[in-house]
Amino acid sequence: MSVSRERVVEKYAKAELGFWLYLMTDIILFASLFATYMVLRPNIAGGMSASELFDPTFALAETVLLLMSSFTCGLAVLFLRFRYKSPGLILLAVTLLLGGMFLFLEMYEFMEFIHEGQSWQTSGFLSGFFALVATHGLHITIGILWGLVLFWYIFKKGITANAMRRVSLFSLFWHFLDIVWIFIFTIVYLGAFV
Amino acid sequence: MSDFVTFLIGRMSFEYLPTDPATIGAAIGMPLGILGVAALITYFKKWKWLWQQWVTTVDAKKIGTMYIVVAILMLLRGGADALMLRLQTAVAVGDAKGPFDADMFQQVVTAHGTLMIFFVAMGLVFGIINWVLPLLIGARDMAFPVLNSISFWLFASGMVLNNFALIFGGFSNGGWLGYPPLTGLEYNPGPGVDYWIWSLQIAGIGSLLSGVNFFTTIIKNRAPGMTLMKMPIFPWSVLVTSVLIMLAFPILTVTLALLGFDRTLGTHFFTSDSGGNPMLYINLIWAWGHPEVYILVLPAFGVFSEVVATYSKKKLFGYKSMVIALLAIMFFSFIVWQHHFFTMGAGANVNAFFGIMTAVIAIPTGVKIFNWLFTMYRGSIHFTAPMFWFLAFVVTFTIGGVTGVLMAVPALDFQVHNTLFLVAHFHNVIIGGVVFGLFAGITHWFPKIFGFKLHDGLGKLSAILWQVGFILAFIPLYILGLMGAVRRLDSYDDPTWQPLFIVSGIGVVVIALGMAALLMQIGYSIWKRDELKDETGDPWDGRTLEWSVSSPAPHYNFAITPTVAERDDWWYRKQRNDTAYLKSDYVDIWLPKNSAVGLLVGVGAGMAGFAIIWHLWWLLVPALLLVVLVIIRQTMNDDDDARVSATELFHEDNLGRRA
Amino acid sequence: MSHADLKRLLISYCVGFTSALALSLVAYFIVTFNLISSSVLTIAALLLLAVMQLIIQLVCFLHLGLDRHSRDRTISIGFTLIMMLVIVIGSLWVMRNLDYRMGMSPEAMDEYMIRQNKKGF
């Protein structure tokens, strides 16, 4: 017996609010990490300082990638909502690909730092840096996983009401992660050179 | 070979098995007890019943019952800890030895504090909320029933992990909030602190999810016509509590995770060397810790608002001021946290600001106390057991509040900080506020959940014993604290302190008797359940929606969604004789199906925690994978609802009412 | 939803994307070319740009506004951001103050904290 349309709408309204509230808790989670980073930033304990370590151009590349992926994600949802399945799915794939590239750059940066002997064990500053940026990276990873599952779901079952409910939540998550990144870009990367 | 063994068993070794007799007894007794229960279940062929009715249930009332059962079990363990602590301080003067050495004493203190806050108080709070929140707002269930079950199983999983430390590995000795550097690797290399971190982390994430769930439930699931200002005060208090949970618990998640990273990944967040800062931990943990106090006490305030109005047969005095007070507490509870470490070295400006804010937050709390008293004024008061708990609360909590305002003055706090004065203060507010409140709530709503009332006389006896025991146990601690006795004190030299410690010990025994009376009350009421049966569904002549349905409340709560016109709608409906429903009012409804997702997530999280504690990296991967896969499957599940037809509802509902 | 909506939303996404990109680039250039000499002003400018971008993304990508559909979400994020600022600024203030008063060597810190801990915080 299939569930009635009203039930799906009602569930969507709840899920949208509930998921939004989860994002609010995530704001506080990131805020705690930002506060930790800012408190520990001067404590370089003989390791490299923020301005010696970071490359603003590299961070800008990451920023642009993530911003583009946020943009394509919005377009993907828009096309899916208007029932253009193939363009929507292609844009979703592009979104995930850009997210994957962002993640690759982040990993590459981490590897570089560790290679230079600047790991999370080096100093309080680096512990704070890795915790903050890797938590964001973990969220991106979860987002990519979620996006892949959604892609597969829509590919198989089409644009159902349930599919749209989930894609909308996914786009909230993805845009939110881009907003968090703006502050990482500003406070961590650019802030290092002030 | 040895590399392989290390990979396989991590850092487990025989040295972590318990050595002292008390722990060995507990370590053998606990598994035996579990085996005994399992044998009984097998003997009575109840496994299927257990699985279908309890383990996989998504019915908030049953989840609430499970929370309360776990909380009461943990209360017994935490209470046994308290008995042993006071036994130690009653005898360990000068050269005399108590039952514990210093390290074990610290472990018992830590276990007592952790259990009581995270698994007793939180368990009781979430239990009561699950019992009655949907009923009070005219809803069939929580907004996210499966998420609710996940929350419970994460809580249960944290509880199991916490208790497992007793059997294998030993517990943290770092106090209930585990301050570094004492909880850092250097001073605490063993698994005890890791048990503490990961059991709290798992339970804490469960609480965070509950906060989201409760808030959405109140916003989205209210009965038609029930605007926020027509909502009873208990849901209001839950609304504010869930805001506090959502804003505070992420800080706990981060703080515990960072301490965990310090211990397992070698980071330098809270170490004293290499650029870490232990003071940052104390700042962060209290930025969570202070709101947590209000997360615990506000639902208890909500319970009292319902209880006092019901048994005084009057509408609650000052409804609006109650709501405003709650909102004020919601805001101020976030700007007082530094008063927990006035003495750590902050300057006068910081201390003065936080001290003043702390004094200010007492005002809305005082408003609430006066409102309850004015509600009683000129009411026709029925002195039942919940009212006994309320009276005990007024006395105890007010003493706790007043001593709290004393300590809000930084200059005075420098004198009494870290002494037993502080210990007495927070027991006054937590026991007097939270525990008494939730016992009142359990007594009040018991018939709605189980269909029979709790024996009133034994309830009153329990309240009196708790109150008397409380005064005996904690007033001496105030005096000792002023005389300079520090907290977590395992032995002392001044023999003049001993009489006070003995009185305090006697007080704990009286509290234990009160607890025994409470258990007897429950046991006796189950035995005499036919005599105590609630035929009407409205045994107390209640005011709010939950009393409009039969007792025990059906699993769908309301066969017909009620339409609300005013505050205390049920009360005024009764006055207008307007309580009957027509057959045509019944419509088909949708209910969530049972789900094992909660259990699986709880098991996965528990395994992951265990893997991190013992460095079993091969176990961590499948455990996390289990959690991720189960959650992905659940988010893609389109078929989690079952229909109940109108005719079915009509028959069941009328059967229930006639019986 | 009609095709007018589609067009409107498309424009909103494009505007959001270009202005966010522009703001990021401005922030980047301010830092790399040292466009502002005073560091206090630089920090203020960077934060201002970040907040502007936050608002643009909230409006254009997350469609927050004051209409009936999104008002609840707007209020909740506003409240959360205020509480976030309370927690972050409060923490920084407290920690700054402790630093200023307590600057001590790691060994001294260890000893101090353990002594405090023995007393039991």
GROMACS .gro file of C-alpha atoms in nm, chain B residues 25 105 120 130 257 286 288 333 405 415 421 458 489 504 642 647 649 652:
model
   18
  219GLY     CA    1   3.226  -0.849   4.281
  299PHE     CA    2   3.813   0.673   4.529
  314VAL     CA    3   2.027   0.922   3.531
  324ASN     CA    4   0.909   1.087   2.541
  451ALA     CA    5   3.654   1.477   2.031
  480TRP     CA    6   3.164   2.478   3.064
  482TRP     CA    7   2.837   2.333   2.725
  527SER     CA    8   2.225   3.034   3.049
  599VAL     CA    9   2.365   3.322   4.421
  609GLN     CA   10   3.665   3.100   4.944
  615PHE     CA   11   3.002   2.370   4.987
  652LEU     CA   12   0.439   0.471   4.953
  683LEU     CA   13   3.838   1.424   4.958
  698SER     CA   14   2.613   1.294   5.606
  836ALA     CA   15   0.156   0.157   0.793
  841THR     CA   16  -1.309   0.133   1.124
  843LEU     CA   17  -0.959   0.285   1.497
  846GLU     CA   18  -1.023  -0.017   1.915
   0.00000   0.00000   0.00000
